[in-house]
Amino acid sequence: MRFEGRRVVVVGGGIGGLAVALACRQRGAEVLVLEQAQAIEEVGAGIQISPNGLRVLDALGLGQGLRDRACIASAVSLRDHSGGAEVLRLDLSRLAEAGTYHFVHRADLIDLLVEAVRASGAQIRLLQRVVAVRPGAPAQIDLANGDRCGGDLVIGADGLHSAVRGALNGAVAPVFTRQVAWRAVVPNLASHPPEARVHMGPGRHLVSYPLRGGAQINLVAVEERSDWVAESWSHLDAPEPMRSAFQDFAPDVQALLGAVERPGLWGLFRHPVARVWQGEGVALLGDAAHPTLPFMAQGANMALEDAWALAACLERDPQPQALVRYQHLRRDRCARIVATADGNAWKYHLKNPLIRSAAHLAMGVLGRVAPARMLAQFDWIYRYDVTAEA
Ligand SMILES: Cc1cc2nc3c(=O)[nH]c(=O)nc-3n(C[C@H](O)[C@H](O)[C@H](O)COP(=O)(O)OP(=O)(O)OC[C@H]3O[C@@H](n4cnc5c(N)ncnc54)[C@H](O)[C@@H]3O)c2cc1C
């Protein structure tokens, strides 16, 4: 599709929606973002932007803005939960392009994107909840307030509970993984270095990394449990259950947990990757297409890659072929990342102390004798350059 004079409507003003709005606007489309919330804002939490996501921000002209707001990650340090001894260290300076893995506050990334989208001339309309989408030429949108609108292309970037995915794929019930995640940001009381620490315990793990020049620490703490919790950050918890779930973790973890006030609590669900990503005049991206468990820290990075790929495919080909090519380029890669994240939790949560010790010992030995190999297992994720591929 030629972008000039074409109207693109993006449903959802999250990381994926804002990135695709900018990518389409930069190519000349008339862009409207419909967001259900009354303000575009993010939960107080951090996010890891890996080199594959950064390449997209660079291509959008936002790489420096991200670097100005983020901390460069030096390593991932896997640790035993109780004593806190390091089991394995992945030195991120060994990545092909050192200094390209970042930790950033989600609100800072969203602000950067919103500013760029507004400056580009794209429109963002708030309090616009989309209730139905009908593929067609033009595709049609129904809003909860009774309004209707349409566009040459409607992009469903409406996250986990996507209405647009439903229109293309029907309803699919997610499966509770029997894991919950608490999320909190606390002051950096423990002189936490610029690395992601993963403390691994039986049935639980806790990830911490710094934000905002090291002034704050982002905490994500995952626990296996049988009772169901909703899949939404709007559910806040008291600090005590989080502290008590991790009370036998190392003293530096206790110091961080002591500073938690009102953590968000999120039930972790497995959703299938959408089978159909596109229809006449409609496409999906981000969590709407491929919700993922957080164990590879790739959800937002995939959404950024999707955004670039979709705009680049539309620039190259007329619409039906462009959307088919987009799904073809993206679906297998995203499904592989989602499957890798699905398979990761058990490695952190080994319950049998003998098996855990043996596994940690093996990891440590491998990390010492073949550090480059340990990191190279993620090359297919981090070295991927969607801006070259698409
Ligand atoms: C604990 C945890 C940690 C994570 N850490 C990382 C990480 O370190 N790195 C990483 O890459 N990813 C991470 N992720 C995943 C990442 O947060 C998501 O994959 C990413 O935010 C998805 O972006 P999105 O734009 O697709 O969807 P969202 O961010 O969910 O945005 C969707 C937007 O659409 C709006 N919307 C929804 N429905 C409608 C509607 N009907 N009408 C209008 N608007 C609507 C919503 O209000 C929202 O603004 C993590 C996730 C979790 C749970």
GROMACS .gro file of C-alpha atoms and ligand atoms in nm:
model
  443
    1MET     CA    1   0.000   0.000   0.000
    2ARG     CA    2   0.126   0.348  -0.068
    3PHE     CA    3   0.102   0.531   0.263
    4GLU     CA    4   0.023   0.883   0.139
    5GLY     CA    5  -0.345   0.960   0.176
    6ARG     CA    6  -0.411   0.627   0.353
    7ARG     CA    7  -0.578   0.618   0.692
    8VAL     CA    8  -0.433   0.382   0.950
    9VAL     CA    9  -0.623   0.333   1.277
   10VAL     CA   10  -0.425   0.179   1.561
   11VAL     CA   11  -0.626   0.023   1.846
   12GLY     CA   12  -0.422   0.055   2.167
   13GLY     CA   13  -0.160   0.306   2.278
   14GLY     CA   14   0.090   0.069   2.441
   15ILE     CA   15   0.451   0.016   2.330
   16GLY     CA   16   0.351  -0.177   2.017
   17GLY     CA   17   0.068   0.057   1.915
   18LEU     CA   18   0.272   0.374   1.956
   19ALA     CA   19   0.570   0.226   1.771
   20VAL     CA   20   0.359   0.119   1.472
   21ALA     CA   21   0.176   0.454   1.471
   22LEU     CA   22   0.510   0.630   1.442
   23ALA     CA   23   0.648   0.390   1.180
   24CYS     CA   24   0.337   0.437   0.959
   25ARG     CA   25   0.324   0.814   1.010
   26GLN     CA   26   0.694   0.846   0.922
   27ARG     CA   27   0.607   0.680   0.589
   28GLY     CA   28   0.331   0.931   0.519
   29ALA     CA   29   0.009   0.767   0.645
   30GLU     CA   30  -0.265   0.958   0.824
   31VAL     CA   31  -0.262   0.786   1.165
   32LEU     CA   32  -0.516   0.775   1.448
   33VAL     CA   33  -0.448   0.591   1.775
   34LEU     CA   34  -0.755   0.489   1.980
   35GLU     CA   35  -0.674   0.422   2.345
   36GLN     CA   36  -0.933   0.313   2.599
   37ALA     CA   37  -0.760   0.467   2.903
   38GLN     CA   38  -0.803   0.829   3.011
   39ALA     CA   39  -0.428   0.888   2.985
   40ILE     CA   40  -0.141   0.710   2.817
   41GLU     CA   41   0.054   0.599   3.117
   42GLU     CA   42   0.230   0.286   3.233
   43VAL     CA   43   0.238   0.084   3.551
   44GLY     CA   44   0.536   0.180   3.767
   45ALA     CA   45   0.774  -0.090   3.653
   46GLY     CA   46   1.086  -0.154   3.451
   47ILE     CA   47   1.139  -0.321   3.120
   48GLN     CA   48   1.443  -0.474   2.953
   49ILE     CA   49   1.512  -0.354   2.600
   50SER     CA   50   1.746  -0.598   2.431
   51PRO     CA   51   1.957  -0.523   2.117
   52ASN     CA   52   1.685  -0.653   1.880
   53GLY     CA   53   1.433  -0.405   2.024
   54LEU     CA   54   1.687  -0.123   2.035
   55ARG     CA   55   1.751  -0.165   1.660
   56VAL     CA   56   1.387  -0.071   1.601
   57LEU     CA   57   1.404   0.230   1.832
   58ASP     CA   58   1.721   0.338   1.647
   59ALA     CA   59   1.546   0.303   1.312
   60LEU     CA   60   1.253   0.509   1.442
   61GLY     CA   61   1.496   0.782   1.550
   62LEU     CA   62   1.440   0.713   1.922
   63GLY     CA   63   1.757   0.521   2.009
   64GLN     CA   64   1.935   0.818   2.167
   65GLY     CA   65   1.623   0.909   2.365
   66LEU     CA   66   1.615   0.554   2.502
   67ARG     CA   67   1.986   0.561   2.586
   68ASP     CA   68   1.939   0.893   2.770
   69ARG     CA   69   1.666   0.743   2.990
   70ALA     CA   70   1.800   0.390   3.041
   71CYS     CA   71   2.078   0.206   3.228
   72ILE     CA   72   2.314  -0.009   3.021
   73ALA     CA   73   2.295  -0.368   3.148
   74SER     CA   74   2.637  -0.519   3.211
   75ALA     CA   75   2.538  -0.877   3.297
   76VAL     CA   76   2.273  -1.128   3.393
   77SER     CA   77   2.368  -1.290   3.721
   78LEU     CA   78   2.188  -1.614   3.817
   79ARG     CA   79   2.209  -1.670   4.192
   80ASP     CA   80   2.114  -1.925   4.450
   81HIS     CA   81   1.821  -1.796   4.653
   82SER     CA   82   1.940  -1.841   5.010
   83GLY     CA   83   2.306  -1.743   5.030
   84GLY     CA   84   2.287  -1.534   4.713
   85ALA     CA   85   2.601  -1.703   4.573
   86GLU     CA   86   2.643  -1.647   4.200
   87VAL     CA   87   2.572  -1.964   3.998
   88LEU     CA   88   2.623  -1.827   3.648
   89ARG     CA   89   2.717  -1.489   3.504
   90LEU     CA   90   2.630  -1.392   3.149
   91ASP     CA   91   2.855  -1.102   3.062
   92LEU     CA   92   2.647  -0.884   2.829
   93SER     CA   93   2.953  -0.688   2.718
   94ARG     CA   94   3.026  -1.001   2.511
   95LEU     CA   95   2.726  -0.924   2.290
   96ALA     CA   96   2.835  -0.836   1.937
   97GLU     CA   97   2.746  -0.472   1.999
   98ALA     CA   98   2.840  -0.406   2.363
   99GLY     CA   99   2.623  -0.156   2.552
  100THR     CA  100   2.306  -0.239   2.362
  101TYR     CA  101   2.108  -0.414   2.637
  102HIS     CA  102   1.915  -0.166   2.854
  103PHE     CA  103   1.691  -0.138   3.158
  104VAL     CA  104   1.435   0.142   3.139
  105HIS     CA  105   1.132   0.257   3.336
  106ARG     CA  106   0.822   0.173   3.130
  107ALA     CA  107   0.679   0.521   3.187
  108ASP     CA  108   0.996   0.677   3.042
  109LEU     CA  109   0.977   0.459   2.730
  110ILE     CA  110   0.606   0.537   2.686
  111ASP     CA  111   0.672   0.913   2.728
  112LEU     CA  112   0.943   0.895   2.463
  113LEU     CA  113   0.707   0.719   2.220
  114VAL     CA  114   0.406   0.947   2.292
  115GLU     CA  115   0.615   1.259   2.238
  116ALA     CA  116   0.744   1.127   1.905
  117VAL     CA  117   0.398   1.014   1.789
  118ARG     CA  118   0.243   1.353   1.872
  119ALA     CA  119   0.533   1.541   1.710
  120SER     CA  120   0.493   1.332   1.395
  121GLY     CA  121   0.139   1.461   1.347
  122ALA     CA  122  -0.038   1.135   1.430
  123GLN     CA  123  -0.347   1.178   1.647
  124ILE     CA  124  -0.402   1.004   1.979
  125ARG     CA  125  -0.762   0.989   2.109
  126LEU     CA  126  -0.818   0.881   2.470
  127LEU     CA  127  -1.123   0.717   2.633
  128GLN     CA  128  -1.197   0.530   2.308
  129ARG     CA  129  -1.273   0.168   2.385
  130VAL     CA  130  -1.306  -0.045   2.076
  131VAL     CA  131  -1.569  -0.318   2.112
  132ALA     CA  132  -1.578  -0.465   1.763
  133VAL     CA  133  -1.378  -0.467   1.442
  134ARG     CA  134  -1.505  -0.586   1.104
  135PRO     CA  135  -1.247  -0.664   0.836
  136GLY     CA  136  -1.320  -0.510   0.495
  137ALA     CA  137  -1.224  -0.228   0.263
  138PRO     CA  138  -1.242  -0.008   0.461
  139ALA     CA  139  -1.229  -0.206   0.788
  140GLN     CA  140  -1.488  -0.086   1.042
  141ILE     CA  141  -1.456  -0.018   1.413
  142ASP     CA  142  -1.735   0.011   1.674
  143LEU     CA  143  -1.659   0.203   1.992
  144ALA     CA  144  -1.816   0.152   2.335
  145ASN     CA  145  -1.957   0.508   2.322
  146GLY     CA  146  -2.158   0.419   2.012
  147ASP     CA  147  -1.928   0.596   1.763
  148ARG     CA  148  -1.800   0.421   1.451
  149CYS     CA  149  -1.495   0.478   1.241
  150GLY     CA  150  -1.299   0.303   0.970
  151GLY     CA  151  -0.964   0.294   0.800
  152ASP     CA  152  -0.768   0.150   0.508
  153LEU     CA  153  -0.592  -0.049   0.778
  154VAL     CA  154  -0.692  -0.120   1.139
  155ILE     CA  155  -0.404  -0.243   1.353
  156GLY     CA  156  -0.494  -0.435   1.667
  157ALA     CA  157  -0.229  -0.341   1.922
  158ASP     CA  158  -0.475  -0.384   2.205
  159GLY     CA  159  -0.274  -0.619   2.424
  160LEU     CA  160  -0.353  -0.939   2.607
  161HIS     CA  161  -0.730  -0.912   2.607
  162SER     CA  162  -0.744  -0.796   2.245
  163ALA     CA  163  -1.082  -0.732   2.086
  164VAL     CA  164  -0.917  -0.733   1.740
  165ARG     CA  165  -0.761  -1.078   1.793
  166GLY     CA  166  -1.111  -1.203   1.881
  167ALA     CA  167  -1.246  -1.065   1.552
  168LEU     CA  168  -0.985  -1.261   1.352
  169ASN     CA  169  -0.951  -1.576   1.562
  170GLY     CA  170  -1.260  -1.615   1.780
  171ALA     CA  171  -1.229  -1.654   2.156
  172VAL     CA  172  -0.961  -1.880   2.306
  173ALA     CA  173  -0.946  -1.941   2.682
  174PRO     CA  174  -0.600  -1.892   2.836
  175VAL     CA  175  -0.461  -2.146   3.083
  176PHE     CA  176  -0.344  -2.041   3.431
  177THR     CA  177   0.020  -2.147   3.473
  178ARG     CA  178  -0.015  -2.174   3.852
  179GLN     CA  179   0.235  -1.893   3.881
  180VAL     CA  180   0.185  -1.534   3.992
  181ALA     CA  181   0.419  -1.237   3.956
  182TRP     CA  182   0.453  -0.943   4.191
  183ARG     CA  183   0.600  -0.628   4.049
  184ALA     CA  184   0.736  -0.325   4.238
  185VAL     CA  185   0.987  -0.042   4.206
  186VAL     CA  186   1.185   0.046   4.521
  187PRO     CA  187   1.475   0.282   4.602
  188ASN     CA  188   1.819   0.131   4.536
  189LEU     CA  189   1.906   0.064   4.901
  190ALA     CA  190   2.141  -0.227   4.834
  191SER     CA  191   2.392  -0.062   4.591
  192HIS     CA  192   2.258  -0.290   4.321
  193PRO     CA  193   2.498  -0.284   4.022
  194PRO     CA  194   2.369  -0.239   3.664
  195GLU     CA  195   2.293  -0.608   3.613
  196ALA     CA  196   1.984  -0.826   3.618
  197ARG     CA  197   1.999  -1.056   3.920
  198VAL     CA  198   1.786  -1.367   3.917
  199HIS     CA  199   1.764  -1.533   4.259
  200MET     CA  200   1.646  -1.890   4.200
  201GLY     CA  201   1.466  -2.083   4.475
  202PRO     CA  202   1.231  -2.380   4.503
  203GLY     CA  203   0.909  -2.289   4.322
  204ARG     CA  204   1.004  -1.920   4.318
  205HIS     CA  205   1.245  -1.673   4.163
  206LEU     CA  206   1.305  -1.302   4.198
  207VAL     CA  207   1.450  -1.071   3.934
  208SER     CA  208   1.598  -0.730   4.022
  209TYR     CA  209   1.762  -0.464   3.809
  210PRO     CA  210   1.826  -0.090   3.836
  211LEU     CA  211   1.638   0.194   3.668
  212ARG     CA  212   1.676   0.571   3.630
  213GLY     CA  213   2.052   0.608   3.669
  214GLY     CA  214   2.054   0.341   3.940
  215ALA     CA  215   1.827   0.538   4.176
  216GLN     CA  216   1.553   0.274   4.168
  217ILE     CA  217   1.532  -0.105   4.151
  218ASN     CA  218   1.271  -0.295   3.955
  219LEU     CA  219   1.153  -0.616   4.121
  220VAL     CA  220   0.964  -0.901   3.956
  221ALA     CA  221   0.899  -1.193   4.190
  222VAL     CA  222   0.737  -1.512   4.064
  223GLU     CA  223   0.582  -1.778   4.286
  224GLU     CA  224   0.413  -2.107   4.199
  225ARG     CA  225   0.074  -2.138   4.365
  226SER     CA  226  -0.257  -2.305   4.300
  227ASP     CA  227  -0.503  -2.021   4.364
  228TRP     CA  228  -0.607  -1.813   4.071
  229VAL     CA  229  -0.515  -1.445   4.033
  230ALA     CA  230  -0.641  -1.209   3.760
  231GLU     CA  231  -0.421  -1.131   3.462
  232SER     CA  232  -0.394  -0.755   3.518
  233TRP     CA  233  -0.163  -0.509   3.689
  234SER     CA  234  -0.460  -0.318   3.822
  235HIS     CA  235  -0.469  -0.577   4.103
  236LEU     CA  236  -0.259  -0.439   4.390
  237ASP     CA  237  -0.145  -0.653   4.682
  238ALA     CA  238  -0.023  -0.582   5.034
  239PRO     CA  239   0.357  -0.616   5.073
  240GLU     CA  240   0.340  -0.896   5.333
  241PRO     CA  241   0.251  -1.192   5.105
  242MET     CA  242   0.541  -1.100   4.873
  243ARG     CA  243   0.783  -1.065   5.167
  244SER     CA  244   0.672  -1.389   5.325
  245ALA     CA  245   0.698  -1.584   4.995
  246PHE     CA  246   1.064  -1.480   4.970
  247GLN     CA  247   1.158  -1.469   5.340
  248ASP     CA  248   1.430  -1.733   5.303
  249PHE     CA  249   1.600  -1.543   5.019
  250ALA     CA  250   1.938  -1.369   5.060
  251PRO     CA  251   1.977  -1.062   5.289
  252ASP     CA  252   2.018  -0.816   4.997
  253VAL     CA  253   1.683  -0.941   4.861
  254GLN     CA  254   1.526  -0.889   5.205
  255ALA     CA  255   1.650  -0.528   5.207
  256LEU     CA  256   1.474  -0.465   4.875
  257LEU     CA  257   1.155  -0.645   4.982
  258GLY     CA  258   1.147  -0.436   5.300
  259ALA     CA  259   1.103  -0.124   5.085
  260VAL     CA  260   0.806  -0.258   4.884
  261GLU     CA  261   0.484  -0.070   4.956
  262ARG     CA  262   0.197  -0.172   4.720
  263PRO     CA  263   0.315  -0.434   4.470
  264GLY     CA  264   0.114  -0.519   4.161
  265LEU     CA  265   0.008  -0.885   4.149
  266TRP     CA  266  -0.045  -1.054   3.813
  267GLY     CA  267  -0.163  -1.408   3.737
  268LEU     CA  268   0.057  -1.563   3.468
  269PHE     CA  269  -0.147  -1.731   3.194
  270ARG     CA  270  -0.044  -1.920   2.883
  271HIS     CA  271  -0.220  -1.802   2.565
  272PRO     CA  272  -0.171  -1.962   2.227
  273VAL     CA  273   0.000  -1.746   1.964
  274ALA     CA  274  -0.282  -1.620   1.737
  275ARG     CA  275  -0.328  -1.848   1.436
  276VAL     CA  276  -0.449  -1.563   1.213
  277TRP     CA  277  -0.267  -1.227   1.232
  278GLN     CA  278  -0.438  -1.052   0.945
  279GLY     CA  279  -0.759  -1.021   0.750
  280GLU     CA  280  -0.892  -0.775   0.493
  281GLY     CA  281  -0.773  -0.435   0.615
  282VAL     CA  282  -0.684  -0.566   0.964
  283ALA     CA  283  -0.359  -0.676   1.131
  284LEU     CA  284  -0.249  -0.772   1.482
  285LEU     CA  285   0.073  -0.703   1.665
  286GLY     CA  286   0.237  -0.727   2.008
  287ASP     CA  287   0.060  -0.903   2.293
  288ALA     CA  288  -0.260  -0.906   2.085
  289ALA     CA  289  -0.090  -1.153   1.850
  290HIS     CA  290   0.150  -1.336   2.081
  291PRO     CA  291   0.105  -1.291   2.456
  292THR     CA  292   0.408  -1.432   2.633
  293LEU     CA  293   0.517  -1.527   2.981
  294PRO     CA  294   0.780  -1.277   3.099
  295PHE     CA  295   1.067  -1.530   3.133
  296MET     CA  296   1.262  -1.412   2.827
  297ALA     CA  297   1.182  -1.040   2.875
  298GLN     CA  298   1.084  -1.024   2.507
  299GLY     CA  299   0.716  -0.920   2.495
  300ALA     CA  300   0.779  -0.551   2.427
  301ASN     CA  301   1.086  -0.625   2.215
  302MET     CA  302   0.873  -0.847   1.991
  303ALA     CA  303   0.606  -0.574   1.976
  304LEU     CA  304   0.871  -0.326   1.854
  305GLU     CA  305   0.993  -0.575   1.592
  306ASP     CA  306   0.632  -0.636   1.476
  307ALA     CA  307   0.571  -0.262   1.444
  308TRP     CA  308   0.869  -0.215   1.216
  309ALA     CA  309   0.799  -0.528   1.014
  310LEU     CA  310   0.435  -0.436   0.953
  311ALA     CA  311   0.514  -0.083   0.835
  312ALA     CA  312   0.800  -0.206   0.615
  313CYS     CA  313   0.585  -0.478   0.455
  314LEU     CA  314   0.309  -0.224   0.385
  315GLU     CA  315   0.563   0.010   0.229
  316ARG     CA  316   0.686  -0.262  -0.008
  317ASP     CA  317   0.372  -0.441  -0.124
  318PRO     CA  318   0.002  -0.374  -0.182
  319GLN     CA  319  -0.215  -0.465   0.112
  320PRO     CA  320  -0.321  -0.827   0.088
  321GLN     CA  321   0.032  -0.945   0.000
  322ALA     CA  322   0.190  -0.708   0.254
  323LEU     CA  323  -0.018  -0.846   0.540
  324VAL     CA  324   0.044  -1.208   0.436
  325ARG     CA  325   0.418  -1.138   0.418
  326TYR     CA  326   0.406  -0.968   0.759
  327GLN     CA  327   0.250  -1.273   0.924
  328HIS     CA  328   0.495  -1.499   0.745
  329LEU     CA  329   0.793  -1.292   0.863
  330ARG     CA  330   0.680  -1.270   1.223
  331ARG     CA  331   0.474  -1.566   1.337
  332ASP     CA  332   0.736  -1.841   1.356
  333ARG     CA  333   0.993  -1.620   1.527
  334CYS     CA  334   0.743  -1.498   1.788
  335ALA     CA  335   0.607  -1.849   1.846
  336ARG     CA  336   0.964  -1.972   1.907
  337ILE     CA  337   1.034  -1.693   2.158
  338VAL     CA  338   0.703  -1.758   2.338
  339ALA     CA  339   0.785  -2.132   2.356
  340THR     CA  340   1.134  -2.053   2.493
  341ALA     CA  341   0.981  -1.833   2.764
  342ASP     CA  342   0.728  -2.110   2.848
  343GLY     CA  343   1.015  -2.354   2.898
  344ASN     CA  344   1.223  -2.126   3.120
  345ALA     CA  345   1.039  -2.109   3.454
  346TRP     CA  346   1.108  -2.465   3.567
  347LYS     CA  347   1.484  -2.408   3.527
  348TYR     CA  348   1.466  -2.132   3.788
  349HIS     CA  349   1.226  -2.317   4.020
  350LEU     CA  350   1.388  -2.659   4.083
  351LYS     CA  351   1.242  -2.796   4.406
  352ASN     CA  352   1.451  -3.103   4.486
  353PRO     CA  353   1.761  -2.969   4.667
  354LEU     CA  354   1.992  -3.238   4.523
  355ILE     CA  355   1.877  -3.177   4.165
  356ARG     CA  356   1.897  -2.801   4.221
  357SER     CA  357   2.255  -2.820   4.350
  358ALA     CA  358   2.361  -3.046   4.063
  359ALA     CA  359   2.193  -2.821   3.804
  360HIS     CA  360   2.349  -2.507   3.954
  361LEU     CA  361   2.690  -2.674   3.961
  362ALA     CA  362   2.658  -2.776   3.595
  363MET     CA  363   2.547  -2.425   3.497
  364GLY     CA  364   2.840  -2.272   3.684
  365VAL     CA  365   3.094  -2.504   3.520
  366LEU     CA  366   2.954  -2.437   3.174
  367GLY     CA  367   2.959  -2.065   3.242
  368ARG     CA  368   3.324  -2.078   3.340
  369VAL     CA  369   3.452  -2.307   3.063
  370ALA     CA  370   3.235  -2.177   2.778
  371PRO     CA  371   3.104  -1.830   2.868
  372ALA     CA  372   3.069  -1.728   2.502
  373ARG     CA  373   2.862  -2.040   2.431
  374MET     CA  374   2.624  -1.967   2.719
  375LEU     CA  375   2.547  -1.626   2.571
  376ALA     CA  376   2.549  -1.748   2.210
  377GLN     CA  377   2.239  -1.958   2.280
  378PHE     CA  378   2.046  -1.628   2.266
  379ASP     CA  379   2.206  -1.498   1.947
  380TRP     CA  380   1.896  -1.585   1.744
  381ILE     CA  381   1.698  -1.344   1.965
  382TYR     CA  382   1.940  -1.059   2.029
  383ARG     CA  383   2.130  -1.047   1.698
  384TYR     CA  384   1.816  -1.048   1.489
  385ASP     CA  385   1.773  -0.724   1.296
  386VAL     CA  386   1.415  -0.680   1.178
  387THR     CA  387   1.506  -0.349   1.015
  388ALA     CA  388   1.734  -0.539   0.775
  389GLU     CA  389   1.509  -0.843   0.736
  390ALA     CA  390   1.181  -0.663   0.665
  391LIG     C1  391   0.601  -0.930   3.483
  391LIG     C2  392   0.626  -0.885   3.341
  391LIG     C3  393   0.751  -0.836   3.306
  391LIG     C4  394   0.778  -0.801   3.173
  391LIG     N1  395   0.903  -0.759   3.139
  391LIG     C5  396   0.933  -0.737   3.009
  391LIG     C6  397   1.064  -0.698   2.970
  391LIG     O1  398   1.154  -0.682   3.053
  391LIG     N2  399   1.091  -0.680   2.835
  391LIG     C7  400   0.993  -0.697   2.742
  391LIG     O2  401   1.021  -0.682   2.621
  391LIG     N3  402   0.866  -0.729   2.777
  391LIG     C8  403   0.834  -0.750   2.906
  391LIG     N4  404   0.707  -0.784   2.941
  391LIG     C9  405   0.603  -0.795   2.836
  391LIG    C10  406   0.556  -0.658   2.790
  391LIG     O3  407   0.512  -0.583   2.901
  391LIG    C11  408   0.439  -0.672   2.692
  391LIG     O4  409   0.466  -0.776   2.602
  391LIG    C12  410   0.422  -0.542   2.612
  391LIG     O5  411   0.394  -0.435   2.700
  391LIG    C13  412   0.312  -0.557   2.509
  391LIG     O6  413   0.290  -0.433   2.447
  391LIG     P1  414   0.159  -0.411   2.361
  391LIG     O7  415   0.170  -0.272   2.308
  391LIG     O8  416   0.141  -0.523   2.266
  391LIG     O9  417   0.039  -0.424   2.464
  391LIG     P2  418   0.003  -0.336   2.591
  391LIG    O10  419   0.123  -0.274   2.651
  391LIG    O11  420  -0.081  -0.423   2.678
  391LIG    O12  421  -0.086  -0.218   2.531
  391LIG    C14  422  -0.217  -0.239   2.488
  391LIG    C15  423  -0.291  -0.105   2.494
  391LIG    O13  424  -0.418  -0.121   2.433
  391LIG    C16  425  -0.517  -0.060   2.513
  391LIG     N5  426  -0.642  -0.133   2.486
  391LIG    C17  427  -0.672  -0.260   2.519
  391LIG     N6  428  -0.794  -0.293   2.476
  391LIG    C18  429  -0.842  -0.184   2.412
  391LIG    C19  430  -0.965  -0.158   2.345
  391LIG     N7  431  -1.061  -0.251   2.335
  391LIG     N8  432  -0.984  -0.035   2.289
  391LIG    C20  433  -0.885   0.061   2.296
  391LIG     N9  434  -0.767   0.040   2.361
  391LIG    C21  435  -0.746  -0.081   2.417
  391LIG    C22  436  -0.467  -0.078   2.655
  391LIG    O14  437  -0.526   0.016   2.744
  391LIG    C23  438  -0.316  -0.056   2.636
  391LIG    O15  439  -0.282   0.078   2.646
  391LIG    C24  440   0.677  -0.815   3.074
  391LIG    C25  441   0.548  -0.858   3.112
  391LIG    C26  442   0.524  -0.894   3.243
  391LIG    C27  443   0.386  -0.946   3.278
   0.00000   0.00000   0.00000
